[in-house]
Tab-separated table of N, CA, C and O in Angstrom:
chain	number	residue	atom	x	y	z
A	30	UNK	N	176.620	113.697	164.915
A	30	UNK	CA	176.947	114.696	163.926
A	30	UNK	C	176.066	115.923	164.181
A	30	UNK	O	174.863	115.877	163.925
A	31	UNK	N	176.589	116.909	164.633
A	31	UNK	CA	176.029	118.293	164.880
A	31	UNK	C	175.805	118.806	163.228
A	31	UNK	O	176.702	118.672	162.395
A	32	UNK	N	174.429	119.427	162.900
A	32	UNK	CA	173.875	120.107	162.492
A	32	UNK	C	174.416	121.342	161.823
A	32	UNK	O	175.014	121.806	162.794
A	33	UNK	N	174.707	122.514	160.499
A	33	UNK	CA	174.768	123.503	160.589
A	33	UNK	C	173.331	124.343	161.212
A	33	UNK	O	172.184	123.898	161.243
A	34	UNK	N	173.765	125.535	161.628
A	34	UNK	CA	172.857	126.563	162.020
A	34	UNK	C	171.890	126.873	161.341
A	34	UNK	O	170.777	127.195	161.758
A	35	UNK	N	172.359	126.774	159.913
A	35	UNK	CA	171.244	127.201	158.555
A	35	UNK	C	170.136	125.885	158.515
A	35	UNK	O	168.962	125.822	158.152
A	36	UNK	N	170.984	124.983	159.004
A	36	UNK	CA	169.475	123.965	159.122
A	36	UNK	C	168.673	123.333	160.534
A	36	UNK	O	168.184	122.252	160.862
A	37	UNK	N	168.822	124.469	161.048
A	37	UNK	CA	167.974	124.063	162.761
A	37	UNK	C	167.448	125.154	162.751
A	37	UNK	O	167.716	126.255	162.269
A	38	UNK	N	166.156	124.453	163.721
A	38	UNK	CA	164.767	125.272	163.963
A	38	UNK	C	164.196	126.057	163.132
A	38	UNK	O	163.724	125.499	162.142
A	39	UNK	N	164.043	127.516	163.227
A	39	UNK	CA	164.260	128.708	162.387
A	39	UNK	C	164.323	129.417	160.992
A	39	UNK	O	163.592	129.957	160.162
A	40	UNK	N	165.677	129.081	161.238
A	40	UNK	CA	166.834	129.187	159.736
A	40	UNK	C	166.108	128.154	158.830
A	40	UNK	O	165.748	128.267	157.658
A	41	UNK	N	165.936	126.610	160.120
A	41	UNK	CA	165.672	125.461	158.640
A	41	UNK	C	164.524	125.547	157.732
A	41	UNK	O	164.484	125.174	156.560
A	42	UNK	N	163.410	126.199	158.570
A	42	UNK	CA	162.202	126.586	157.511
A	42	UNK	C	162.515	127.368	156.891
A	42	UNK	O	162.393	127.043	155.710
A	43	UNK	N	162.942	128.452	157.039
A	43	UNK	CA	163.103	129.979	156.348
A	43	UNK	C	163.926	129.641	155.057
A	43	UNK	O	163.593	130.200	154.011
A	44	UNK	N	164.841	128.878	155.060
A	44	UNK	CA	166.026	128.034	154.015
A	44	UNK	C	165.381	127.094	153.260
A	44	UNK	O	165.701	127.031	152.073
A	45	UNK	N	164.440	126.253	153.732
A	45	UNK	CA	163.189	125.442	152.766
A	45	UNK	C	162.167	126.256	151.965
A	45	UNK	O	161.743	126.138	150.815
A	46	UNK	N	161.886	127.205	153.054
A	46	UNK	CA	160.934	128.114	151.924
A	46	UNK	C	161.841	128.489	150.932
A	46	UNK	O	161.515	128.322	149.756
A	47	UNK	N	163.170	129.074	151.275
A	47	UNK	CA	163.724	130.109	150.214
A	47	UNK	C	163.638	129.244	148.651
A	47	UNK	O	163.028	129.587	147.638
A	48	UNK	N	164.576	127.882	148.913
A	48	UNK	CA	164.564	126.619	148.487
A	48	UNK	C	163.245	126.967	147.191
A	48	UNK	O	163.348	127.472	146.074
A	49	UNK	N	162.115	126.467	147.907
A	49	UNK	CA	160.569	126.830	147.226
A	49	UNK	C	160.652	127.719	146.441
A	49	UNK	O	160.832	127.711	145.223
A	50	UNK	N	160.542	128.375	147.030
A	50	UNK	CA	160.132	130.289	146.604
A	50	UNK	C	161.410	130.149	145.048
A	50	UNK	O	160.887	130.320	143.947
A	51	UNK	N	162.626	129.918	145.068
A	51	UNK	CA	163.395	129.654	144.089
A	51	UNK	C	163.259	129.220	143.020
A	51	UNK	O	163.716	129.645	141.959
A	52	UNK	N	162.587	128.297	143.230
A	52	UNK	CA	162.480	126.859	142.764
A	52	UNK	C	161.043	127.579	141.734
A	52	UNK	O	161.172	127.471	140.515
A	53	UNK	N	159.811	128.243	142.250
A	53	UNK	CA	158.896	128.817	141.363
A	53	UNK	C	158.974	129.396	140.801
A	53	UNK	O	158.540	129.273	139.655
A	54	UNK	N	159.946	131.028	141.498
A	54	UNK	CA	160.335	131.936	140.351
A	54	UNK	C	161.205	131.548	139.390
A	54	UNK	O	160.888	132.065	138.319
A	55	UNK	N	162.478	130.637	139.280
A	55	UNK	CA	162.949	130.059	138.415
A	55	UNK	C	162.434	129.336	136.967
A	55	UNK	O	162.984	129.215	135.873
A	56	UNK	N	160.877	128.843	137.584
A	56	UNK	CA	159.916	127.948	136.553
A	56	UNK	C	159.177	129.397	136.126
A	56	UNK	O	159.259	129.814	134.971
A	57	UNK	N	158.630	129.938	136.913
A	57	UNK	CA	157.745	131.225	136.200
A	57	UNK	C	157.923	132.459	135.357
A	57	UNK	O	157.149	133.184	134.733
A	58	UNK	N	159.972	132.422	135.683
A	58	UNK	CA	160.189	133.137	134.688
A	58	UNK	C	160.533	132.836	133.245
A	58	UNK	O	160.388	133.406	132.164
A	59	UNK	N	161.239	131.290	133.846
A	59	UNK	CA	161.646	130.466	132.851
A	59	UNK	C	160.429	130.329	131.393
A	59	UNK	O	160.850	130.362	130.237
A	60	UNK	N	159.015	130.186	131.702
A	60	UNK	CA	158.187	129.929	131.062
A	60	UNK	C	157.772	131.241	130.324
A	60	UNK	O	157.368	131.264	129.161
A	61	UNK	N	157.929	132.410	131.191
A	61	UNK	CA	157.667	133.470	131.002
A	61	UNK	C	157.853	133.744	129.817
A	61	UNK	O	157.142	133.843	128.816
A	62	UNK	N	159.316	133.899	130.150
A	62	UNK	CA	160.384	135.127	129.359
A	62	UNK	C	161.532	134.262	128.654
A	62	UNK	O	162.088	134.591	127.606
A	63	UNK	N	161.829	132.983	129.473
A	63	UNK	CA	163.030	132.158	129.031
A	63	UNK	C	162.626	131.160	127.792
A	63	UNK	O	163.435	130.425	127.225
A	64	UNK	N	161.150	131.270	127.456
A	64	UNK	CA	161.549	130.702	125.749
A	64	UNK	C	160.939	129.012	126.294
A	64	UNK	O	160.585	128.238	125.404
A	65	UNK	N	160.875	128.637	127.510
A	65	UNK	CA	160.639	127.076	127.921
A	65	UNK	C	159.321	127.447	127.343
A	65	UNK	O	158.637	128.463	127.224
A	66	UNK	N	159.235	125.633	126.899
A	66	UNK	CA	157.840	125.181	126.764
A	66	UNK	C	157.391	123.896	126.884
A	66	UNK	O	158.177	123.048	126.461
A	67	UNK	N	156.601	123.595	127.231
A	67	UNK	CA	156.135	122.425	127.260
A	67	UNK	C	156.258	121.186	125.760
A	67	UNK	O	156.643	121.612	124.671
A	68	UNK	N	155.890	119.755	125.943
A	68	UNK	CA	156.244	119.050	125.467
A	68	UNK	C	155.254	119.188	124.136
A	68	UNK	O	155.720	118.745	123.087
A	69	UNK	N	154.128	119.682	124.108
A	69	UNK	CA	152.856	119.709	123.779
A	69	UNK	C	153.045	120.794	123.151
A	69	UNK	O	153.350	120.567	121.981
A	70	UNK	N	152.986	122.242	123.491
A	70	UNK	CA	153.728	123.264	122.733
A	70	UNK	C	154.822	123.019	121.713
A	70	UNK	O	154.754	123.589	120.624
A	71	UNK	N	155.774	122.250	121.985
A	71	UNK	CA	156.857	122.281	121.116
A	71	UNK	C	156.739	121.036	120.023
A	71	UNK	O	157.519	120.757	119.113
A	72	UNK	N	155.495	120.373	120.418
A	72	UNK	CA	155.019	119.404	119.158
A	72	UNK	C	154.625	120.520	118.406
A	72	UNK	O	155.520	120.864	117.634
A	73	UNK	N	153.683	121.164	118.351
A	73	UNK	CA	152.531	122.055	117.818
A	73	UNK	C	153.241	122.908	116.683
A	73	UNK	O	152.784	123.143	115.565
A	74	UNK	N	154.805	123.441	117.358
A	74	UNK	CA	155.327	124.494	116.208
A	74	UNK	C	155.676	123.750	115.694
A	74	UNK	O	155.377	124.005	114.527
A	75	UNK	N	156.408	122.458	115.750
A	75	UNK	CA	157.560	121.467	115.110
A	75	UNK	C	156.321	121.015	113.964
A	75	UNK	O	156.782	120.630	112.889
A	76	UNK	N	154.597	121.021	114.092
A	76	UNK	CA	154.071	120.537	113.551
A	76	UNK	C	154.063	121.727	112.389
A	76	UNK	O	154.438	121.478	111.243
A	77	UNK	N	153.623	122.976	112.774
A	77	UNK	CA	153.462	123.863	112.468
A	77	UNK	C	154.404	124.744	111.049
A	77	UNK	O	154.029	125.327	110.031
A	78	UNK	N	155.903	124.414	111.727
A	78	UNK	CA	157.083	124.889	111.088
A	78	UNK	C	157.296	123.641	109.511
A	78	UNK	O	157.707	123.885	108.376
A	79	UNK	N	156.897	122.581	110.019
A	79	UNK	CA	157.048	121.419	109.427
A	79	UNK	C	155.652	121.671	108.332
A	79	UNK	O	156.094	121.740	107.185
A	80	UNK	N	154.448	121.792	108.351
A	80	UNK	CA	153.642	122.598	107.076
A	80	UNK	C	154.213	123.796	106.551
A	80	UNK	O	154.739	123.766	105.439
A	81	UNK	N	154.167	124.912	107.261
A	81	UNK	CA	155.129	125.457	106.784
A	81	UNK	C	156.115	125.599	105.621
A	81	UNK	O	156.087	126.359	104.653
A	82	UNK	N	157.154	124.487	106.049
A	82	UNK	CA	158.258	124.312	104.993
A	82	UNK	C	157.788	123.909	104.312
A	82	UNK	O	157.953	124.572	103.288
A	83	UNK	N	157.007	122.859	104.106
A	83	UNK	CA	156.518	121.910	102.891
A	83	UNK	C	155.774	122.716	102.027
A	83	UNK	O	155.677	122.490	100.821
A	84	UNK	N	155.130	123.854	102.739
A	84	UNK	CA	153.937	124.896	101.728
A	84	UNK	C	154.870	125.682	101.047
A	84	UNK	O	154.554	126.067	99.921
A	85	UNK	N	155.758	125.938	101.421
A	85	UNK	CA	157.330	126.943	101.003
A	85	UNK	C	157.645	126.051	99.630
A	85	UNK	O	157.981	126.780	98.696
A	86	UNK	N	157.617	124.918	99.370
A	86	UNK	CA	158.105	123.992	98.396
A	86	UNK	C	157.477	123.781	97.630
A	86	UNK	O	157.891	123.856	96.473
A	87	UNK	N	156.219	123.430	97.904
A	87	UNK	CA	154.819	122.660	97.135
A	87	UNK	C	153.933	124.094	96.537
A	87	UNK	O	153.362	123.879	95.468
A	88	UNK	N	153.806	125.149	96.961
A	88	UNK	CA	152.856	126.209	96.417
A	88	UNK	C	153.560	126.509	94.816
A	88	UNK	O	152.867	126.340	93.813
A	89	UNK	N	155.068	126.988	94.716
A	89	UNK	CA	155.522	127.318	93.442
A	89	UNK	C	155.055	125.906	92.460
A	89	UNK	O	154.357	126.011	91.452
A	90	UNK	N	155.648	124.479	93.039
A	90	UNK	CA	155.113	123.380	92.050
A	90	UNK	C	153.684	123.239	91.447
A	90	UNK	O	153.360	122.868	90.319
A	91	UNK	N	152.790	123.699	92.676
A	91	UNK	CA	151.390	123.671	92.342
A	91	UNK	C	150.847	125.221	91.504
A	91	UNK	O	149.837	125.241	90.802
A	92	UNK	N	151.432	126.036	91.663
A	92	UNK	CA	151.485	127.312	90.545
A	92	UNK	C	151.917	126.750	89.133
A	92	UNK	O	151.400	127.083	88.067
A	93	UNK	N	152.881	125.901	89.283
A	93	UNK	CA	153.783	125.827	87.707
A	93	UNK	C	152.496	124.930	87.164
A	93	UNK	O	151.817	125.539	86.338
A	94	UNK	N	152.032	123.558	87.491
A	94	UNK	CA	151.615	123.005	87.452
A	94	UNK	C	150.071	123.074	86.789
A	94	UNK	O	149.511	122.475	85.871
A	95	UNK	N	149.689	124.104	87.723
A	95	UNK	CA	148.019	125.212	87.338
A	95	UNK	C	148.293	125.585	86.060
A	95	UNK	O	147.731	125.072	85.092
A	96	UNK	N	149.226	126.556	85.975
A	96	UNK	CA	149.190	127.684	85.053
A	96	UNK	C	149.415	126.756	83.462
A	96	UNK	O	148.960	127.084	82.366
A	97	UNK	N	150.282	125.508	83.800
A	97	UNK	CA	150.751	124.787	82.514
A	97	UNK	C	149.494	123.841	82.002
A	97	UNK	O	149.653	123.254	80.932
A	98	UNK	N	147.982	123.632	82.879
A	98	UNK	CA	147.225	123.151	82.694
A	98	UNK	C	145.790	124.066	80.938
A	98	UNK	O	145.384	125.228	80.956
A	99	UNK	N	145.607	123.495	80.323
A	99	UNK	CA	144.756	123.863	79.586
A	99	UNK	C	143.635	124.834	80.261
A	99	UNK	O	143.295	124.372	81.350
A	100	UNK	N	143.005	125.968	79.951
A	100	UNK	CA	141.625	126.467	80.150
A	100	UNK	C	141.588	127.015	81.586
A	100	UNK	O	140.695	127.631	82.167
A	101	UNK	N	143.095	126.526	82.096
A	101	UNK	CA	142.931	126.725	84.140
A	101	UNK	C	142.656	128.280	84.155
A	101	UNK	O	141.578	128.742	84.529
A	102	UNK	N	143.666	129.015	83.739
A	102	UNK	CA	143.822	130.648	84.022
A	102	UNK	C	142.105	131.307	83.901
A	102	UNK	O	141.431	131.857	84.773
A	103	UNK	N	141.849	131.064	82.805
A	103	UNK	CA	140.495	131.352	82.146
A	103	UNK	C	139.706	130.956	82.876
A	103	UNK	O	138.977	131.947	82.828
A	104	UNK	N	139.036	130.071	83.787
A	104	UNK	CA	138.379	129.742	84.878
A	104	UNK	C	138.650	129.725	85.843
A	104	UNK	O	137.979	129.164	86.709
A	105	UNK	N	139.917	130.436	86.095
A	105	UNK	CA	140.722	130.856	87.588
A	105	UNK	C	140.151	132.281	87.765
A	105	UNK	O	139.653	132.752	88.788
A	106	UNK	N	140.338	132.924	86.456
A	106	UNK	CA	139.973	133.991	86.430
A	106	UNK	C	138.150	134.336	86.140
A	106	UNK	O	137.881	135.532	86.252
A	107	UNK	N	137.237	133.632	85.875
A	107	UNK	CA	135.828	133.843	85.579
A	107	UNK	C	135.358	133.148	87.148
A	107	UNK	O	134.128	133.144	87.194
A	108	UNK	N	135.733	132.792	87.933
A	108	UNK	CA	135.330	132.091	89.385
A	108	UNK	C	135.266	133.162	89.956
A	108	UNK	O	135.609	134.105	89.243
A	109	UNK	N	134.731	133.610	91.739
A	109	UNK	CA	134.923	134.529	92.253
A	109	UNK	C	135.747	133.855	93.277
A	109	UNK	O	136.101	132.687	93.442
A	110	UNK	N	135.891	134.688	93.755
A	110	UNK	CA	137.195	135.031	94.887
A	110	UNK	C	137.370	133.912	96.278
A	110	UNK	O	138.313	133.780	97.057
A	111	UNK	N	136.147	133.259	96.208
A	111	UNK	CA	135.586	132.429	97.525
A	111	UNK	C	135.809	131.391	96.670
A	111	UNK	O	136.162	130.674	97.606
A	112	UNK	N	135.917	130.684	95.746
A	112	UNK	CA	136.057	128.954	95.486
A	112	UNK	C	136.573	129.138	94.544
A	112	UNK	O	136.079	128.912	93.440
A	113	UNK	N	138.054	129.738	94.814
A	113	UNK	CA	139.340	129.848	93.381
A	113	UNK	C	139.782	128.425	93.760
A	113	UNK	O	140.134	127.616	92.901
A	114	UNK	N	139.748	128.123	95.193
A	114	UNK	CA	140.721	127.036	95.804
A	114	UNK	C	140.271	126.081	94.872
A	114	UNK	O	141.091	125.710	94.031
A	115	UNK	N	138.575	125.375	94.838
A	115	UNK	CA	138.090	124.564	94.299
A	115	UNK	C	138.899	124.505	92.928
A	115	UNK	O	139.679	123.561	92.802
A	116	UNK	N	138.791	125.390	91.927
A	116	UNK	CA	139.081	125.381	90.556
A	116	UNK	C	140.623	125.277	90.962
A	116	UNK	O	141.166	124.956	89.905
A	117	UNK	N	141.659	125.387	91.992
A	117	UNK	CA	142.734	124.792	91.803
A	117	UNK	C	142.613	123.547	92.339
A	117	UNK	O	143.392	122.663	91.984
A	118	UNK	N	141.828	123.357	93.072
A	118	UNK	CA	142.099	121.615	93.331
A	118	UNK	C	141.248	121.157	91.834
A	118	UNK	O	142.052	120.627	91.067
A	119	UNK	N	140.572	121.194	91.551
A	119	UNK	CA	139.812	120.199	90.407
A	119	UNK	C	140.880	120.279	89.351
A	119	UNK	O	140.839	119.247	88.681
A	120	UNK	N	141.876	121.152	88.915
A	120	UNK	CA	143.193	120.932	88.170
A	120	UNK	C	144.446	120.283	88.447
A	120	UNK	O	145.268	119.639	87.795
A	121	UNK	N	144.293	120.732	89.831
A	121	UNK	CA	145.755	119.739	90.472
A	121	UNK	C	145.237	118.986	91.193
A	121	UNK	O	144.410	119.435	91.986
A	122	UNK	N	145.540	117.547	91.179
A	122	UNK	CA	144.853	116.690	92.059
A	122	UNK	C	145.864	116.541	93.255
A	122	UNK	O	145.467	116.486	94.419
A	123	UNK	N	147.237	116.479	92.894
A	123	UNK	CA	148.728	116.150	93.733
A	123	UNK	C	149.702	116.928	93.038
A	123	UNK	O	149.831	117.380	91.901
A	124	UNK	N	150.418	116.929	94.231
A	124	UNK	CA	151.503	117.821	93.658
A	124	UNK	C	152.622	116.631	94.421
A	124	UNK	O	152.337	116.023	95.452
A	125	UNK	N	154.245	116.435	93.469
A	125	UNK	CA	154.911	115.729	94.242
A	125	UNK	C	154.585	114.527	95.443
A	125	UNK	O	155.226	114.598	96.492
A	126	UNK	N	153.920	113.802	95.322
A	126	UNK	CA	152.863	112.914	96.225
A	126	UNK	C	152.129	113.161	97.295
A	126	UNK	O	151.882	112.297	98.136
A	127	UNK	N	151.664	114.523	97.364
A	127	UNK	CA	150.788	115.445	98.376
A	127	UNK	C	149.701	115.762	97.593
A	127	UNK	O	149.623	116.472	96.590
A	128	UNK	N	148.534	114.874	98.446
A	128	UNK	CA	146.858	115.219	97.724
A	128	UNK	C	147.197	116.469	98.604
A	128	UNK	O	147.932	116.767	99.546
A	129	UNK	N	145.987	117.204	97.545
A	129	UNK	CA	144.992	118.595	97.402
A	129	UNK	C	144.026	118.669	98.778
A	129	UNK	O	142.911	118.155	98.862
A	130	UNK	N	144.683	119.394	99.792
A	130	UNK	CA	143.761	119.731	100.876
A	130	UNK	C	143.454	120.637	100.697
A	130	UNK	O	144.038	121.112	99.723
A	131	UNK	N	142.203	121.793	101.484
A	131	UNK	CA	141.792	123.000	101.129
A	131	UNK	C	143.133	124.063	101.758
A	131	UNK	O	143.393	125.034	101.046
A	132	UNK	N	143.854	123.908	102.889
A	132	UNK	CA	144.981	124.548	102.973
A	132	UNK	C	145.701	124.946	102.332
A	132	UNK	O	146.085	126.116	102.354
A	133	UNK	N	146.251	123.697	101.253
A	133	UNK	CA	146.696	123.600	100.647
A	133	UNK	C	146.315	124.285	99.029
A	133	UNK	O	147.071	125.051	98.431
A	134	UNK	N	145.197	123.884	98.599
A	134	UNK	CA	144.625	124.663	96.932
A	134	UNK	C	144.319	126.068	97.701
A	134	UNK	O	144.189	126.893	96.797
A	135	UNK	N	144.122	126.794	99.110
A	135	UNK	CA	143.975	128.275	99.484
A	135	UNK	C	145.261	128.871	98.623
A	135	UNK	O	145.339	129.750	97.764
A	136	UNK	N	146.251	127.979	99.251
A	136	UNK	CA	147.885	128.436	99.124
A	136	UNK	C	148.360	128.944	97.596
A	136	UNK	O	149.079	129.811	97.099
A	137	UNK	N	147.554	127.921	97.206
A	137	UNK	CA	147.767	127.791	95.615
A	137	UNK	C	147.167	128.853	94.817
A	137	UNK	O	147.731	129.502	93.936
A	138	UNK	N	146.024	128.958	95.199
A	138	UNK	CA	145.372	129.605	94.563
A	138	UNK	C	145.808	131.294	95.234
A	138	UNK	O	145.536	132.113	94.357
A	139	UNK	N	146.197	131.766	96.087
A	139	UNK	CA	146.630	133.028	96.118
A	139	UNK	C	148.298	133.043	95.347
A	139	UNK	O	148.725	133.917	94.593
A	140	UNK	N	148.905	132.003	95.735
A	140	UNK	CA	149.899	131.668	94.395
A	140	UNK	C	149.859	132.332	92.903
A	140	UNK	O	150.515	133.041	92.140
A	141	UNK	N	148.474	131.514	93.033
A	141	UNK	CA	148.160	131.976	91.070
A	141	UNK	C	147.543	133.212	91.290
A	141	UNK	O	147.858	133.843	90.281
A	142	UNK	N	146.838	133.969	92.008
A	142	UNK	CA	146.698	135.281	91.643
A	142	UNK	C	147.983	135.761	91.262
A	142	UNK	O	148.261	136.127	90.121
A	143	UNK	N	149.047	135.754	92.587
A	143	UNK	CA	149.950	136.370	92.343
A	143	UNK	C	150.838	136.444	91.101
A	143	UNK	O	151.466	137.446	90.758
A	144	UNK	N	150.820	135.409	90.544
A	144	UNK	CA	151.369	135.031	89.506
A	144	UNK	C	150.601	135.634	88.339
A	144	UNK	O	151.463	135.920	87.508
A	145	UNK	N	149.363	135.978	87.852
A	145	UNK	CA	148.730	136.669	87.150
A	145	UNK	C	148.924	137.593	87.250
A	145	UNK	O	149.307	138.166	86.230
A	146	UNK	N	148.813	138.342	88.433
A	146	UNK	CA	149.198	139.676	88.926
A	146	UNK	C	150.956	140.087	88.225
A	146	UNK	O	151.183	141.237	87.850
A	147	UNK	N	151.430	139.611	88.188
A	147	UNK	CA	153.105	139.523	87.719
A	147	UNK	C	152.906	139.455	86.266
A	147	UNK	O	153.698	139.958	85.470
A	148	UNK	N	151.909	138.869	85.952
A	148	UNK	CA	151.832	138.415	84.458
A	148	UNK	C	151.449	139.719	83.821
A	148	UNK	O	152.110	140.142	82.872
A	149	UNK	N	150.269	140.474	84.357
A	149	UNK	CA	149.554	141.205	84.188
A	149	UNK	C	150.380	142.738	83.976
A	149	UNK	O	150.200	143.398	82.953
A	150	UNK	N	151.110	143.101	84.854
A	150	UNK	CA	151.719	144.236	85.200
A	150	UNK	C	152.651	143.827	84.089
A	150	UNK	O	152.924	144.995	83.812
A	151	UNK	N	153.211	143.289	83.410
A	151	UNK	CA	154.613	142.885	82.518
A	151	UNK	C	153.794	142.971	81.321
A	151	UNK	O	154.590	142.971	80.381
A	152	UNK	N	152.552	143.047	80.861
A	152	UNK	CA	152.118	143.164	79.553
A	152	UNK	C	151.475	144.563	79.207
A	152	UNK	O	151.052	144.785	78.073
C-alpha cells in the first residue's frame, strides 16, 4: 500500500506539526476566549452561584425575622457598624434550617440597614 505524499518524509512532519500547532491554539483559545474551564473552576462557581441563590432567599427571611424580634432594631441601631452582624446573629439563630454563619448575619445585617433606611425615609 503506497503512501499519500502528505504523509512521506517532509510533508509528514510539517502535517504532524500542523496537527500540534492546531491542536494548542484550539485549547489556548478555547480557554481564552471560548468560556472552557476546567473541572475545578466550574465546581467553584456552581459552588459560588449555589450561595448565592440561597443568600437571594434567606437574607429577606432573616430581615423579616430580625425586625419582628423584640428590642432587635434598638440595638441594631445603638451597635456600631463593625459587629451589627453579631447583634443579628444573637437574634436569629436559623433561618429556614440554615445556622447563622458570619456571611451570612453580614448579609443580614446590611439587609436590616436597608430596611431601616426604607423605614426611615417613609416617616
Amino acid at each position: 500500500m503506497k503512501l499519500p505524499a502528505i504523509l512521506q518524509g517532509e510533508a509528514r512532519t510539517r502535517f504532524l506539526q500542523g496537527i500540534a500547532f492546531g491542536a494548542v491554539a484550539t485549547m489556548a483559545i478555547g480557554f481564552a476566549w471560548g468560556g472552557w474551564v476546567t473541572g475545578e473552576n466550574a465546581r467553584i462557581r456552581r459552588a459560588s452561584a449555589e450561595t448565592s441563590g440561597r443568600m437571594s432567599v434567606l437574607v429577606p427571611l432573616c430581615v423579616a425575622q430580625f425586625t419582628a424580634a423584640d428590642g432587635a432594631i434598638a440595638k441594631f441601631k445603638a451597635t456600631g457598624p463593625y459587629s451589627r452582624e453579631n447583634v443579628v446573629s444573637e437574634f436569629v439563630k436559623s433561618v429556614a434550617s440554615t445556622s447563622m454563619d458570619y456571611s451570612f448575619a453580614k448579609a443580614c445585617a446590611t439587609g436590616v440597614e436597608t430596611e431601616i433606611a426604607k423605614t426611615a425615609t417613609k416617616t
